Each structure stands twice: as structure tokens, then as C-alpha cells.
XYZ file of C-alpha atoms in Angstrom:
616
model
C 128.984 149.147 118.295
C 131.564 151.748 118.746
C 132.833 153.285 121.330
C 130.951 156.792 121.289
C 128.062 155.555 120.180
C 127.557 152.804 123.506
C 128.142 155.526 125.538
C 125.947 157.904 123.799
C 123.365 155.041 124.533
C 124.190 154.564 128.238
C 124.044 158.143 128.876
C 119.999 157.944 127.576
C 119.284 154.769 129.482
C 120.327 156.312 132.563
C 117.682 158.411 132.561
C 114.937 156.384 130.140
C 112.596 156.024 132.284
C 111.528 159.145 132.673
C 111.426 159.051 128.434
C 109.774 155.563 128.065
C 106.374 156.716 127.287
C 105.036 153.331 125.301
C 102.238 153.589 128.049
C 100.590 156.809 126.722
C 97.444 156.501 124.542
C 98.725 159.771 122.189
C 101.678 156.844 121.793
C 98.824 154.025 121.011
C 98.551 152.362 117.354
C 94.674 153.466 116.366
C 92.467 150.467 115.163
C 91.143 152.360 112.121
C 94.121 152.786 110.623
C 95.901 149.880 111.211
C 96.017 148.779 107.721
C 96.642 152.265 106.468
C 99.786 151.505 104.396
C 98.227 148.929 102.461
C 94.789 150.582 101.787
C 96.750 153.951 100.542
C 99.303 151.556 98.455
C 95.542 150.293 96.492
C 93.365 153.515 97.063
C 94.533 157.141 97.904
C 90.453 158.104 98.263
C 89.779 155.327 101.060
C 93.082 156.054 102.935
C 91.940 159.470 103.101
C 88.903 158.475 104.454
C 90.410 156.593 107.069
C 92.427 159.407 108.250
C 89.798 161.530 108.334
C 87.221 158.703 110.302
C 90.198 159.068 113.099
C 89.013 163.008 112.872
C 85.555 161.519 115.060
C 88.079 161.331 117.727
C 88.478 165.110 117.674
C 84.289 165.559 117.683
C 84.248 163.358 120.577
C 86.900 165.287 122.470
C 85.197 168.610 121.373
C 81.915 168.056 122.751
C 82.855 167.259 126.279
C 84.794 170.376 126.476
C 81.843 171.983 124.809
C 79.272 170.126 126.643
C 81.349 170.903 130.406
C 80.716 175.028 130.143
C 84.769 174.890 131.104
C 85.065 177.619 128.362
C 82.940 180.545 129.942
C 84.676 180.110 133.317
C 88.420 180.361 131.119
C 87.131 183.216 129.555
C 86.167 184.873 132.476
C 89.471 184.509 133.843
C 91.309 185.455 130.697
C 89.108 188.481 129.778
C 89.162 189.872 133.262
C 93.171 189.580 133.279
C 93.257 191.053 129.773
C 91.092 194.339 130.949
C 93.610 194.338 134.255
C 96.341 195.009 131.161
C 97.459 191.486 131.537
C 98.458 189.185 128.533
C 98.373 185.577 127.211
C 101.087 182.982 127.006
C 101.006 180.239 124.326
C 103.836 177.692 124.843
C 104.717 174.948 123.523
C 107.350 173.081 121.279
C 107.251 171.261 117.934
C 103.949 170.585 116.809
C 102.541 172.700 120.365
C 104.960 175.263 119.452
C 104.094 176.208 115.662
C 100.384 175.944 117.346
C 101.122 178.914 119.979
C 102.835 180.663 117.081
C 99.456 180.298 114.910
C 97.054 181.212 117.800
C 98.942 184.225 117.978
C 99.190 185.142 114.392
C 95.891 184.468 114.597
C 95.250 186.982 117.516
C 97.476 189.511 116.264
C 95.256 189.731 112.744
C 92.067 189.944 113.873
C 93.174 193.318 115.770
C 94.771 194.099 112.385
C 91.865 193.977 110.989
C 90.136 195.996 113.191
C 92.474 198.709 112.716
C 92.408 198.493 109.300
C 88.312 199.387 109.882
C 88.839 202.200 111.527
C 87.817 201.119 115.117
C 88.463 203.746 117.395
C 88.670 202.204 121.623
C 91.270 202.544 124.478
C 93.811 200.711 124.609
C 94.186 200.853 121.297
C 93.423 198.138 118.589
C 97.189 197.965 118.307
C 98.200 197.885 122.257
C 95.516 194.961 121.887
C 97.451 193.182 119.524
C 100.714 192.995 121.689
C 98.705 191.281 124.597
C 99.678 187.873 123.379
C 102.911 186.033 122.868
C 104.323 182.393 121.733
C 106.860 180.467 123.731
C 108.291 177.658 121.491
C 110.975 175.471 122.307
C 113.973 176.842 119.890
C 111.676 179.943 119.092
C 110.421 181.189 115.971
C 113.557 179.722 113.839
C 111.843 176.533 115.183
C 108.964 177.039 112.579
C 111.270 175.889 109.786
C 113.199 172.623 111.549
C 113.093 170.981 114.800
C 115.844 172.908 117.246
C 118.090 169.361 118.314
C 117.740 169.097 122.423
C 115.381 172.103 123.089
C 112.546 170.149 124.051
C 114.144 168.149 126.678
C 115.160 170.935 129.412
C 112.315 171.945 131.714
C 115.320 175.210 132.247
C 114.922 176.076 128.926
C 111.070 176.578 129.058
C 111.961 178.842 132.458
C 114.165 181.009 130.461
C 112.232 181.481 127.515
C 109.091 182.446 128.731
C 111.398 184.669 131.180
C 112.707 186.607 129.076
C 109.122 187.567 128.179
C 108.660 189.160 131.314
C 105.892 186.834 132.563
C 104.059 188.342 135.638
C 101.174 187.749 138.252
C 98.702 189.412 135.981
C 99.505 187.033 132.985
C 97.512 184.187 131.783
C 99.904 180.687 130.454
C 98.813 178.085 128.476
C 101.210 175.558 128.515
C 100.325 173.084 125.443
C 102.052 169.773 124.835
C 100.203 166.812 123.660
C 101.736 163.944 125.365
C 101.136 166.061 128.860
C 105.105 165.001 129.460
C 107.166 167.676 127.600
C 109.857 169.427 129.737
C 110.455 172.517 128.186
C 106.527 173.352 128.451
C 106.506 171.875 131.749
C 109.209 174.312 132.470
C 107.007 176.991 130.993
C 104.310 176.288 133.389
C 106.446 176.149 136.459
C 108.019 179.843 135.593
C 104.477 181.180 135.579
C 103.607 180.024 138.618
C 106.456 181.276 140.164
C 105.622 184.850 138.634
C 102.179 184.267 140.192
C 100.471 183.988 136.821
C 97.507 182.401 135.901
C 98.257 178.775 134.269
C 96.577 176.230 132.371
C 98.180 172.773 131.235
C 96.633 171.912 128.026
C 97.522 167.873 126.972
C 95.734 164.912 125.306
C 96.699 161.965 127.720
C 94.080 160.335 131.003
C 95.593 161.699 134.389
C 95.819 158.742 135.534
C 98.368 157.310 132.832
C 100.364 159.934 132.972
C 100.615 159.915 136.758
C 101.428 156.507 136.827
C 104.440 156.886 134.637
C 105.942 160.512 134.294
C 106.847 161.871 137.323
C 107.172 165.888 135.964
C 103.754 165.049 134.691
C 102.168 163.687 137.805
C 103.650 167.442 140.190
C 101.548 169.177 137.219
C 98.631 167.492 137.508
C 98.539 167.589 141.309
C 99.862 170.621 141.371
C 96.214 172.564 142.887
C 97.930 176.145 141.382
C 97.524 174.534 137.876
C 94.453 174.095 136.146
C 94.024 171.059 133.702
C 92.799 171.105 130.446
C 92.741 167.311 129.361
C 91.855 167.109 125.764
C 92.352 163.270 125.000
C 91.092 162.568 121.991
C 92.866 158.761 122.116
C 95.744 157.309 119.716
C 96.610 159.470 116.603
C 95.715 158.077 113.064
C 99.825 157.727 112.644
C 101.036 156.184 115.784
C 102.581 158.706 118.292
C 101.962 161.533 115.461
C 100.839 164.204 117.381
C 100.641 166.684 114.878
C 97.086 165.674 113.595
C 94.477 165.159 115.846
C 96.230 165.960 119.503
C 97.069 169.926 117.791
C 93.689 169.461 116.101
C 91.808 169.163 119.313
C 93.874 171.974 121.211
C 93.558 173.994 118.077
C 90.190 173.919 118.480
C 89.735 174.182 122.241
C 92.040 177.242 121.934
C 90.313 179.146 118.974
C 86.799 178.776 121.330
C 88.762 180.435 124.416
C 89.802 183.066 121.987
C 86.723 183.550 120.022
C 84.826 184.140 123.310
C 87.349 186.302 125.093
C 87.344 188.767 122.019
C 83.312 188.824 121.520
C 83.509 189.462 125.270
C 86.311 192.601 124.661
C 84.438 193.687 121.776
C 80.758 194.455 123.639
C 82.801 197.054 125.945
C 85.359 198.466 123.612
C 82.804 199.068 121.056
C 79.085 198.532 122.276
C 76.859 197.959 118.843
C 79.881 197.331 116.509
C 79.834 194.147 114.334
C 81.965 192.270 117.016
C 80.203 192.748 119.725
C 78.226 189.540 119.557
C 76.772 186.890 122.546
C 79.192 184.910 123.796
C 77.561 181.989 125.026
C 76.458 180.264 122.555
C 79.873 179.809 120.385
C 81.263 176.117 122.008
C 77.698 174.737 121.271
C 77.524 176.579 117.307
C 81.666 175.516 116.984
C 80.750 171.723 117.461
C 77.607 171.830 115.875
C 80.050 173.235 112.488
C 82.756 170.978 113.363
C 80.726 168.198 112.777
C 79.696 169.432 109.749
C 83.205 170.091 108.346
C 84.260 166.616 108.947
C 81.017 165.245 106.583
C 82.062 167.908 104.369
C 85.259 166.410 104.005
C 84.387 162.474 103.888
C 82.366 163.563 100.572
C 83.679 161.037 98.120
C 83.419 164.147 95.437
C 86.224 166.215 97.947
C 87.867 163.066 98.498
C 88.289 161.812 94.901
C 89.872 165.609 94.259
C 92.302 165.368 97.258
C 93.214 162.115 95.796
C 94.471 163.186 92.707
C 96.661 165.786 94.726
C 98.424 163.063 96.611
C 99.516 161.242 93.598
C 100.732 164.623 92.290
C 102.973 165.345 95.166
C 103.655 161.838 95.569
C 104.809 161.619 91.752
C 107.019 164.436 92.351
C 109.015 163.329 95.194
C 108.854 160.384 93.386
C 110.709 161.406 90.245
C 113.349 163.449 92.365
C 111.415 166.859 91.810
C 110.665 169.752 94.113
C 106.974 171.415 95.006
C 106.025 175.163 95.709
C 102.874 175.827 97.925
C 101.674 179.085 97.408
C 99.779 180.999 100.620
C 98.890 184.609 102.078
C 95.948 184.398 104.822
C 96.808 180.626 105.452
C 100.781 180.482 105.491
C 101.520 180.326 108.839
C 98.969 177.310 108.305
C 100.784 175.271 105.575
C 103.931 176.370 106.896
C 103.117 174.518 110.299
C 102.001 171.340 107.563
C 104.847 171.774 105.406
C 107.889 172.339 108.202
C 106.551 169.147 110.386
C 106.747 166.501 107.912
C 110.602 166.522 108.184
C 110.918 165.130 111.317
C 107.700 162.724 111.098
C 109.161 161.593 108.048
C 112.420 162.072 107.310
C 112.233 164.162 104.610
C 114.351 167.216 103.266
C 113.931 170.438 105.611
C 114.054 173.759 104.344
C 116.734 174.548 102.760
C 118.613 177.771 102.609
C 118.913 180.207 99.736
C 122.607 180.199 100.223
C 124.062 176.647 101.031
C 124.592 174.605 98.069
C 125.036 171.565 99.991
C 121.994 171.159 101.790
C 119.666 168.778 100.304
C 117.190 169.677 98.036
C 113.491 170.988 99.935
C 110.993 168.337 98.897
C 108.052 171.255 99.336
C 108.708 174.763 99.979
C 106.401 178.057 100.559
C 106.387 181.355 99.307
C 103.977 184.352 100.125
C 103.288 187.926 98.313
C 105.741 189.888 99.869
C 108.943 191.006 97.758
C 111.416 190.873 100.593
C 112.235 187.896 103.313
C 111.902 189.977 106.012
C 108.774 191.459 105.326
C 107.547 188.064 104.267
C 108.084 186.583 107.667
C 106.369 189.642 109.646
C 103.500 188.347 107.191
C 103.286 184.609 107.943
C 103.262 185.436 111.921
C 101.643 189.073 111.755
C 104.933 190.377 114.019
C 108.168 190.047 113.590
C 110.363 187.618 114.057
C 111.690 186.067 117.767
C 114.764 183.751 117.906
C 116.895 182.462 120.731
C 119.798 184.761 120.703
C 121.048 183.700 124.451
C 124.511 184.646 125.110
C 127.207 182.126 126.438
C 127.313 183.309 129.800
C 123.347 182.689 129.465
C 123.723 179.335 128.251
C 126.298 178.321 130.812
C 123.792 179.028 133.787
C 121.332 176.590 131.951
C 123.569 173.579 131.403
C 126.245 171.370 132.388
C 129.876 171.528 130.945
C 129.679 168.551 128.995
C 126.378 170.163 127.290
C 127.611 173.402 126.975
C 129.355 172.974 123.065
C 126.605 171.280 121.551
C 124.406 173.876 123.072
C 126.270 176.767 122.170
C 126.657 175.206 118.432
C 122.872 174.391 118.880
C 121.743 178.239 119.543
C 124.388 180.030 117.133
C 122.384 177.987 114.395
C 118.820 179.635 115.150
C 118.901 183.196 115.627
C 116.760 185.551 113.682
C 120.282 186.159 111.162
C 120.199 182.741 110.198
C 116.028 182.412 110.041
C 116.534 185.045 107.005
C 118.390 182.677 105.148
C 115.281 180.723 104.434
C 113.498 183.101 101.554
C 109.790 182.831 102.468
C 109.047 186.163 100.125
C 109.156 186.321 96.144
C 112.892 186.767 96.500
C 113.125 183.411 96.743
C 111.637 182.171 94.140
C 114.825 182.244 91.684
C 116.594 179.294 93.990
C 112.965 177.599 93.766
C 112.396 177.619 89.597
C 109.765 174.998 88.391
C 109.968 173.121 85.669
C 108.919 169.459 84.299
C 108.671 167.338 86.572
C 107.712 169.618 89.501
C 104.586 170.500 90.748
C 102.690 173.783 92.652
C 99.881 174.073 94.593
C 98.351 177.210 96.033
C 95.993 177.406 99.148
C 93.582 179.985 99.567
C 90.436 181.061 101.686
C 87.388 181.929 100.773
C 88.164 186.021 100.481
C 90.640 184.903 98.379
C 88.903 183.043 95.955
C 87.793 186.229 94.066
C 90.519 187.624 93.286
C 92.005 184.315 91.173
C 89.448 185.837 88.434
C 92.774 188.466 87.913
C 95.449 186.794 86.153
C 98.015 189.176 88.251
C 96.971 187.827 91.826
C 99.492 186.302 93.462
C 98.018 182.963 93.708
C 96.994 182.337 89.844
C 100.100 183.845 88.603
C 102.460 181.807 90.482
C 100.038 178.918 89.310
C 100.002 179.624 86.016
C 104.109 180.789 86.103
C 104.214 176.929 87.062
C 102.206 175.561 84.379
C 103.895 177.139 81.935
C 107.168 176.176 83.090
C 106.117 172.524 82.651
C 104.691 171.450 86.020
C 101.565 170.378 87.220
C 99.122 172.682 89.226
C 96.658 172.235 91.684
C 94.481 174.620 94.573
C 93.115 173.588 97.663
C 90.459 176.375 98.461
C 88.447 176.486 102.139
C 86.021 178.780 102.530
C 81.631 179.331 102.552
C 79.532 177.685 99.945
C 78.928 181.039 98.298
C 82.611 182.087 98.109
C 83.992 179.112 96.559
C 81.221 179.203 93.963
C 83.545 180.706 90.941
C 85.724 177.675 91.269
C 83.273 175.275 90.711
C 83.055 173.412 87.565
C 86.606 174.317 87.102
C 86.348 176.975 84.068
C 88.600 179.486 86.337
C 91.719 176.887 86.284
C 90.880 174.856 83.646
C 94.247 172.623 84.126
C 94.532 172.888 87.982
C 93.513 170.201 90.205
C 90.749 171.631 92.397
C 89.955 170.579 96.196
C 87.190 173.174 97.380
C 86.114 172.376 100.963
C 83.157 174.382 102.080
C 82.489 175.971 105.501
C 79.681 175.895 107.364
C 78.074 179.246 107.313
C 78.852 180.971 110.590
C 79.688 184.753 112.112
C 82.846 183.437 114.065
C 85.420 186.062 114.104
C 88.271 184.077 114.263
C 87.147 181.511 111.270
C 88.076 178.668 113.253
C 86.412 176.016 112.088
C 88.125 176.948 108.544
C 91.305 176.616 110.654
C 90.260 173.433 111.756
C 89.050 171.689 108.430
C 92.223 173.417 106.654
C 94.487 171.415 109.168
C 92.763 168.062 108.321
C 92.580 168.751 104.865
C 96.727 169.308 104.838
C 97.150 166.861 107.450
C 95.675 164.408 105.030
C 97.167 165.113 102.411
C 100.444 165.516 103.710
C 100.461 162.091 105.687
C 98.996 159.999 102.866
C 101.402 160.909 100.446
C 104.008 160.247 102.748
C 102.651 156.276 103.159
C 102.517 156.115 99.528
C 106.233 156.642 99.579
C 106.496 154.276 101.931
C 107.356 156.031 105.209
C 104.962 154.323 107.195
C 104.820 150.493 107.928
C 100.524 149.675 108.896
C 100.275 153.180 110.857
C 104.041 153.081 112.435
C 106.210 156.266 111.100
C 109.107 154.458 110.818
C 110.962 157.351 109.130
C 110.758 159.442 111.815
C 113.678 161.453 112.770
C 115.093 160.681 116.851
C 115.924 164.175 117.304
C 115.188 164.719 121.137
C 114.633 162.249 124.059
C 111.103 161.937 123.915
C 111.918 160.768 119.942
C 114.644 158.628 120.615
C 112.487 156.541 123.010
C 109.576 156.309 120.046
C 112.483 155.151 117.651
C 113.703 152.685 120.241
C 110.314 150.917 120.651
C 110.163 150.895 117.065
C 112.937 148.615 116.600
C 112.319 146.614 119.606
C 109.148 145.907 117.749
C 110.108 145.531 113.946
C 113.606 143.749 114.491
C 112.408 141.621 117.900
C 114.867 143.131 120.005
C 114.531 144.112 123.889
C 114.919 147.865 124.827
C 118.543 148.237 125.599
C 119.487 145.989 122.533
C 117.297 148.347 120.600
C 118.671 150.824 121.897
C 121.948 150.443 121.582
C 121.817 149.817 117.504
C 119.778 153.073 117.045
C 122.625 154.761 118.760
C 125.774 153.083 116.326
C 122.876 154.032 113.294
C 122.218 157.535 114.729
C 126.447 157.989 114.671
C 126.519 156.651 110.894
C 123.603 159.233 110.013
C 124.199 162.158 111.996
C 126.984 163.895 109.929
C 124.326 164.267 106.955
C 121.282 165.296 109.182
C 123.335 167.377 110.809
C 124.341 168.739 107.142
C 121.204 168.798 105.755
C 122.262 166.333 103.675
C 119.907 163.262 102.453
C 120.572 160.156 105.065
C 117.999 156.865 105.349
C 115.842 156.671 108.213
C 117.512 155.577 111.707
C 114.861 152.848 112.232
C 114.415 151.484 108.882
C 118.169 151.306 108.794
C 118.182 149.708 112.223
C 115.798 146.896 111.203
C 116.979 145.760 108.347
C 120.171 145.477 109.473
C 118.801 143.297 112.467
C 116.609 140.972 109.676
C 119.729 140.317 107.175
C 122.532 140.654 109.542
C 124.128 143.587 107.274
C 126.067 146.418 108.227
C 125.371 150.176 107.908
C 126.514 150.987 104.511
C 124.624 147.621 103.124
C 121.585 147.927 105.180
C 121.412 151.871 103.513
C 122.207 150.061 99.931
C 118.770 147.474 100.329
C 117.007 150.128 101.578
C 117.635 152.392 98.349
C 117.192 149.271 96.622
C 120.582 149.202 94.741
């Protein structure tokens, strides 16, 4: 152990216990997919299966907020504060965070849509539009990598959703899936203070939470707060809370939303095609969930899906990149795309400019020409990042924070967010060739116009085949829209996954949303176990990059390599110091707790611990 690295480690178990969160069910190992890393070594189709049998959960959860009539009184509230010329707050941070970004986007183009029809109300489509706003931890540069520490100050959520202006007329949703985060904690606490209204939105039992996280426990008792407890139980990949804790909010959230606007709509336009009954949606949304999740155990979807994980998988495989291809669902397979770094330690986005970054295992692209323009696409606005000044930053943290945090927010400003070409600009730094592989995903307006062999979607495809690399679509949308992709004559030498919707006249789509978020979260987590990043249904490639993660990593190795916690500890903390200069880099590095335990079961040092693990 060295020096800086044992006190590194003291300075965390001074204050782990209010990070030890082994005791949380979103932090459980799930029964179904214990075995998962062996079934998806034998059979892609059945581990798929698996992960989307753990999808029940999110049913389950759905139909006793459905079945409670919770919705119509949030609606109430939220619609009356919205005609009052109130807005809405989404916060959150990582997985919460891209989610609050999405329901906004998602906000945002429905009213730019409406516009675009011509409807004619005051306020104005557009003044409608600016009534909601995302608070992630980091902000919007956060989309493309986690933002190192962000998470872990309850201060930080206070000034974010500060700066916004938050006041008593407001509405907050404060979203975090263990219940336990501090910077959305923080986000609730600032909109009390303004006198807003605020709902905690978290997948963990009260009474778990209030047994062992105290910032948890002065939420939850906290009468100005109301709870929204969405526990859906342990996550298919143990403590991944990116599938079905988001899954479940997602869900919960969209049904708020959906209702509010069908409630908007019958007074801002009486007759029009959104003014449509509101009470009926939670019962018609679970009634189509349910059918979305059959959709997608068909073995006929799941065979298809299966022959996209071995794509990507044989890609990352052989050393070679992948391009997804999106428009209407980017900010959806960005969310997909951006998360698997730190779940599974694999290469973040990589800027056009630096040479020494590793390599992006996937990367996304969307129509427009230009960066900028492309990013106002993905999130229907344009762009927020933390651009705090020093002074600013001082107030928030101690001295011996105050470097790291200043080096920590000079790194995520809006400036350095353009360096990651989203538009076709970036394509160049992102050629295909043999080896490689593409896939685009679409919705079901989309579908039509892949008939044209200049859409964006099929010519990016077929610029990819050409090129030498393999193709495939993933295409969600109704039965009747999907219906020129079947029998594959359109794409002939693309692998096809059409999922079908259940029929419906939601505005907001959002059971697509939902079904396209298993769909990629499938896909995305069974290729990674393929590779070998999870052990049974532990992610032990995960990446310890805040306090909350550090603790998961710890347990990991106390586990794996038979150690107790501070032990544990302690060696994740010398590995962390070994790794850190190429994470920090963007550089290639082997995962902290692999690392950790097999140094622990041959008694080998960092450098030939890293050498067994690469096999060489």
C-alpha cells in the first residue's frame, strides 16, 4: 500500500457509513439472473430472455402506481402550477440524470410538434416548451461521461437547481434510484426552501432506507416532501440501476406527463386532436406495457436481437469500433450508449481532437451537418454545462477539494462538450471499415422513409456495408408501420430487430420509450457478459468513480477475494492509484475490482495481476 493511496482510503472510511449501502434491495443480486454469465456464454437468445423476465419486476411496480390513482392527484398539482406559469424540475444524476434530460427532450418535442401544426393558444406553444428543465449532476456534458465527485455533494444539487431560479410556484422531481443520492437530495432540499412543490422519486422500501441512510430517512419524514416509491426489487445486473430502477421512473414519469398535457390540451385547444380524457391513460399504459414485454420475449424478436449481440460483441472483440445511427431516438441510445462506460469499464466518448484518448467502443451520430446543431437535436434545446466560476466553487467546498474541483469543472463546460462530434462532421474521425460494425435505430415514422436510399439512416447503413462492415437496424414502432421491413427485402444484408407497439393514441409514445429502453438495455448488457464483464450477475468492471461506487466496488472484493471491508478497501484504493492516470486520460486501464481480486487469489502485484487479466 502506499502512502497516498492508505490515506485516500482512510479519508472514505471516515465517512463509509453513510456510503455502505449493501442493505438496499436496488443493491440486491436478483435470483433470475443469477446464472446470467454462464447462460449468455452458451445462449445469447435465453440470456436475453432472462433479462427481460427481470422486466416483470417493472409490470409489478407499474400497476400499483397505476392501480393507487396517485397519478391524477400529481397531475392535478402539476397542471394547476403549470397554468399559475409555474414549471417542472427533473433532477437527477447518472442514470436519473440522462433520464430528466430525456423527459425533457421529450417535453420540449411534443410542443415542437405542435408548433410545427400550426396550433395557435396563449402562452404560446413555444413559452410551453420552456416550462421544463433538467438538473443533472455535472450537467448536460454529463450525458457523454460520468462528471468524477458530482454526485456526492448534497451543495452541489443546491446550486444547480439554483441557478435555475427555482421558486414557490415550481414543481421538483427529484429522481435517484437508490433513494440515497446527495446531489438530488440536495436538489430536493433547495426546492423546498424556494417553497416549491417536491416529489422524491426512488426504487428502495422506506423502511430500509431509513434504517441505514440518514439524508434518506429527513426525506422521507420530511411531511413537505411527497414520496414516490417505485421499488421494483434488485436489478437484473446487481446494483445496475440503469435498467429497470430508470425503467420504472421512466415510466411513472411519461404517465404524469402524458396526463398533464391531455389535461393542457382540452383548454388550450378545446376539440383539437390532443385534447383527449385523461383518466383512463395509467390503466391503457399498463395494459400496453404488458404487452410490450410479451412482444419482446417472442423467441422470433429474440433470435434477431441475438444475432446483434454477437455482432457488437465480435467487434469489440476483434479491437473494432461501432456507429449507432439515430434522429427521433438519440437522446435514447445516447443515454444506452454513454452509461455502459462506467457499468463496464469500457472506452467513453472520445473526442474529435485528442489522439490519445482511447478508442470509443460505440459512438452516435445524428442528421445534422454541424456539432452544435446536432446537440440542440438530441435534447430539443441547447446545450447546459457547469460553467461555475472559482469564487463559486470555493463557497461550495473545502480547500483541500477545491483543485480537483476546479480541474473537475474546467473539464465539462459547454466548450469542451463540442469536442465530442455528435453531427455528420464527425463522421471522418469515425470511418468504418472491416471489421467494424453499424447499427441504426429508428421509430416507426421513420421506417418509411428507409425505402429512399438518401435517408439518413439507410445511407449511413449502406455507407457501412460498403466499407466492409456489418449492418444491422433495430426498428420500434406499430404493427402497421414496421410492415415494409418485414421479410427483410428493404435491407437485404442488415440484421433486423422490429419490435412492435401496441396500438395506442398516447401523445408522448411512451410505451415505445419504454420497450426501446429494454430492447437497448438488453442488448447492451448481454454483450457486455459475453465479454466477460460480469461474473453470475456481479458487474465487476464497473468503474468506482464516486462514493456511492467506491462502496459497490469495495463489497465486490470483500466478496470475490474473501476480504473484510477495510482490507477491501484499502487494495481498491493502491489499484484505483495504479489505474487512475489512464482513466483519468482516457486511456484503456483493467477494471479496479477484477484487478483487485486477482491479485488477492495469486498473491501478484499490479502490473502482473493486469498481465493475467489480459491473458499475456
Amino acid at each position: 500500500m502506499s502512502t497516498t493511496s492508505d490515506a485516500r482510503s482512510d479519508d472514505f472510511l471516515r465517512i463509509a457509513n453513510q456510503f455502505k449501502l449493501g442493505a438496499l434491495t436496488t443493491e440486491g443480486s436478483h435470483p433470475v439472473t443469477a446464472g446470467l454469465s454462464d447462460t449468455a456464454a452458451e445462449d445469447a437468445a435465453a440470456a436475453l430472455r432472462l433479462l427481460f423476465d427481470v422486466d416483470d419486476d417493472v409490470v409489478r411496480a407499474y400497476r400499483a402506481f397505476a392501480e393507487s390513482g396517485r397519478a391524477a392527484g400529481i397531475t392535478d398539482e402539476v397542471a394547476g402550477r403549470l397554468r399559475r406559469g409555474g414549471r417542472i424540475f427533473f433532477t437527477g444524476c447518472g442514470s436519473t440524470g440522462r433520464l430528466s434530460i430525456q423527459l425533457v427532450s421529450v417535453w420540449r418535442d411534443f410542443w415542437q410538434r405542435q408548433l410545427a401544426r400550426g396550433l395557435a393558444c396563449e402562452p404560446s406553444a413555444s413559452a410551453w416548451e420552456d416550462r421544463a428543465f433538467s438538473v443533472m449532476a455535472g450537467g448536460d456534458f454529463a450525458l457523454i461521461k460520468a462528471v468524477e465527485g458530482f454526485e456526492d455533494f448534497t451543495a452541489f444539487g443546491k446550486k444547480q437547481i439554483g441557478d435555475l431560479g427555482v421558486t414557490a410556484r415550481d414543481v421538483v422531481f427529484a429522481i435517484t434510484e437508490g433513494g440515497e443520492t446527495s446531489f438530488v437530495i440536495g436538489t430536493a432540499w433547495k426546492g423546498v426552501e424556494a417553497g416549491a412543490k417536491v416529489y422524491f422519486v426512488y426504487n428502495n422500501p422506506d423502511d430500509i432506507l431509513c434504517a441505514h441512510v440518514e439524508r434518506s430517512r429527513e426525506v422521507i419524514r420530511d411531511p413537505r416532501i411527497e414520496k414516490i416509491n417505485l421499488t421494483t426489487g434488485p436489478m437484473a445486473i446487481t446494483g445496475s440501476t440503469r435498467m429497470q430502477a430508470t425503467t420504472i421512473q421512466l415510466c411513472a414519469m411519461l404517465t404524469v406527463m402524458e396526463m398533464v398535457l391531455r389535461d393542457l390540451l382540452a383548454e388550450l385547444e378545446p376539440g383539437g386532436p390532443c385534447a383527449l380524457g385523461r383518466s383512463a391513460v395509467p390503466a391503457q399504459f399498463l395494459e400496453q406495457l404488458e404487452e410490450m414485454i410479451v412482444r419482446l420475449k417472442a423467441p422470433a424478436l429474440l433470435a434477431r436481437l441475438a444475432e446483434l449481440v454477437r455482432m457488437e460483441e465480435a467487434t469489440y472483440r476483434a479491437g473494432r469500433k461501432h456507429n449507432y445511427y439515430a434522429d427521433r431516438y438519440g437522446i435514447d441510445i445516447l443515454t444506452d450508449t454513454t452509461e455502459r462506460s462506467p457499468t463496464y469499464c469500457t472506452p467513453a466518448f472520445r473526442r474529435f481532437d485528442d489522439s490519445t484518448a482511447s478508442e470509443s467502443w460505440a459512438y452516435l451520430f445524428v442528421p445534422d451537418a454541424g456539432t452544435p446543431a446536432a446537440w440542440e437535436r438530441l435534447i430539443r434545446r441547447r446545450p447546459a454545462c457547469v460553467e461555475w466560476s472559482e469564487a463559486e466553487i470555493r463557497a461550495l467546498v473545502s480547500e483541500d477539494k477545491l483543485d480537483r474541483t476546479l480541474e473537475t469543472v474546467r473539464k465539462i463546460s459547454c466548450r469542451e462538450l463540442m469536442r465530442f462530434k455528435v453531427g455528420l462532421d464527425g463522421l471522418p474521425a469515425r470511418r468504418l471499415g472491416p471489421g467494424d460494425s453499424a447499427a441504426a435505430i429508428v421509430s416507426g415514422s421513420e421506417v418509411a422513409a428507409l425505402a429512399s436510399p438518401d435517408a439518413f439512416h439507410r445511407a449511413r447503413l449502406e455507407e457501412a456495408r460498403q466499407a466492409g462492415a456489418r449492418i444491422g437496424l433495430v426498428a420500434v414502432g406499430r404493427h402497421a408501420e414496421l410492415e415494409p421491413l418485414r421479410g427483410g427485402s428493404l435491407m437485404p444484408e442488415c440484421v433486423t430487430v422490429t419490435a412492435a407497439v401496441p396500438d395506442s393514441d398516447f401523445l408522448l409514445d411512451g410505451v415505445a420509450r419504454a420497450g426501446l429502453k429494454m430492447l437497448l438495455n438488453a442488448l447492451s448488457t448481454c454483450t457486455m457478459v459475453r465479454l466477460g464483464r460480469v461474473m453470475g450477475n456481479y458487474m465487476v468492471w464497473l468503474v468506482p468513480s464516486n462514493l456511492k461506487l467506491i462502496d459497490r466496488a469495495t463489497r465486490y472484493i470483500q466478496k470475490l477475494a474473501g476480504l473484510d471491508y477495510v482490507e477491501a478497501n484499502r487494495l481498491l484504493f493502491e489499484v484505483i492509484e495504479y489505474v487512475e492516470p489512464r482513466m483519468k486520460a482516457d486511456q484503456a486501464y483493467p477494471p479496479a475490482v477484477g484487478l483487485a481480486v486477482t491479485r488477492v487469489q495469486h498473491g501478484l502485484g499490479n502490473e502482473e495481476a493486469e498481465r493475467r487479466l489480459a491473458g499475456t
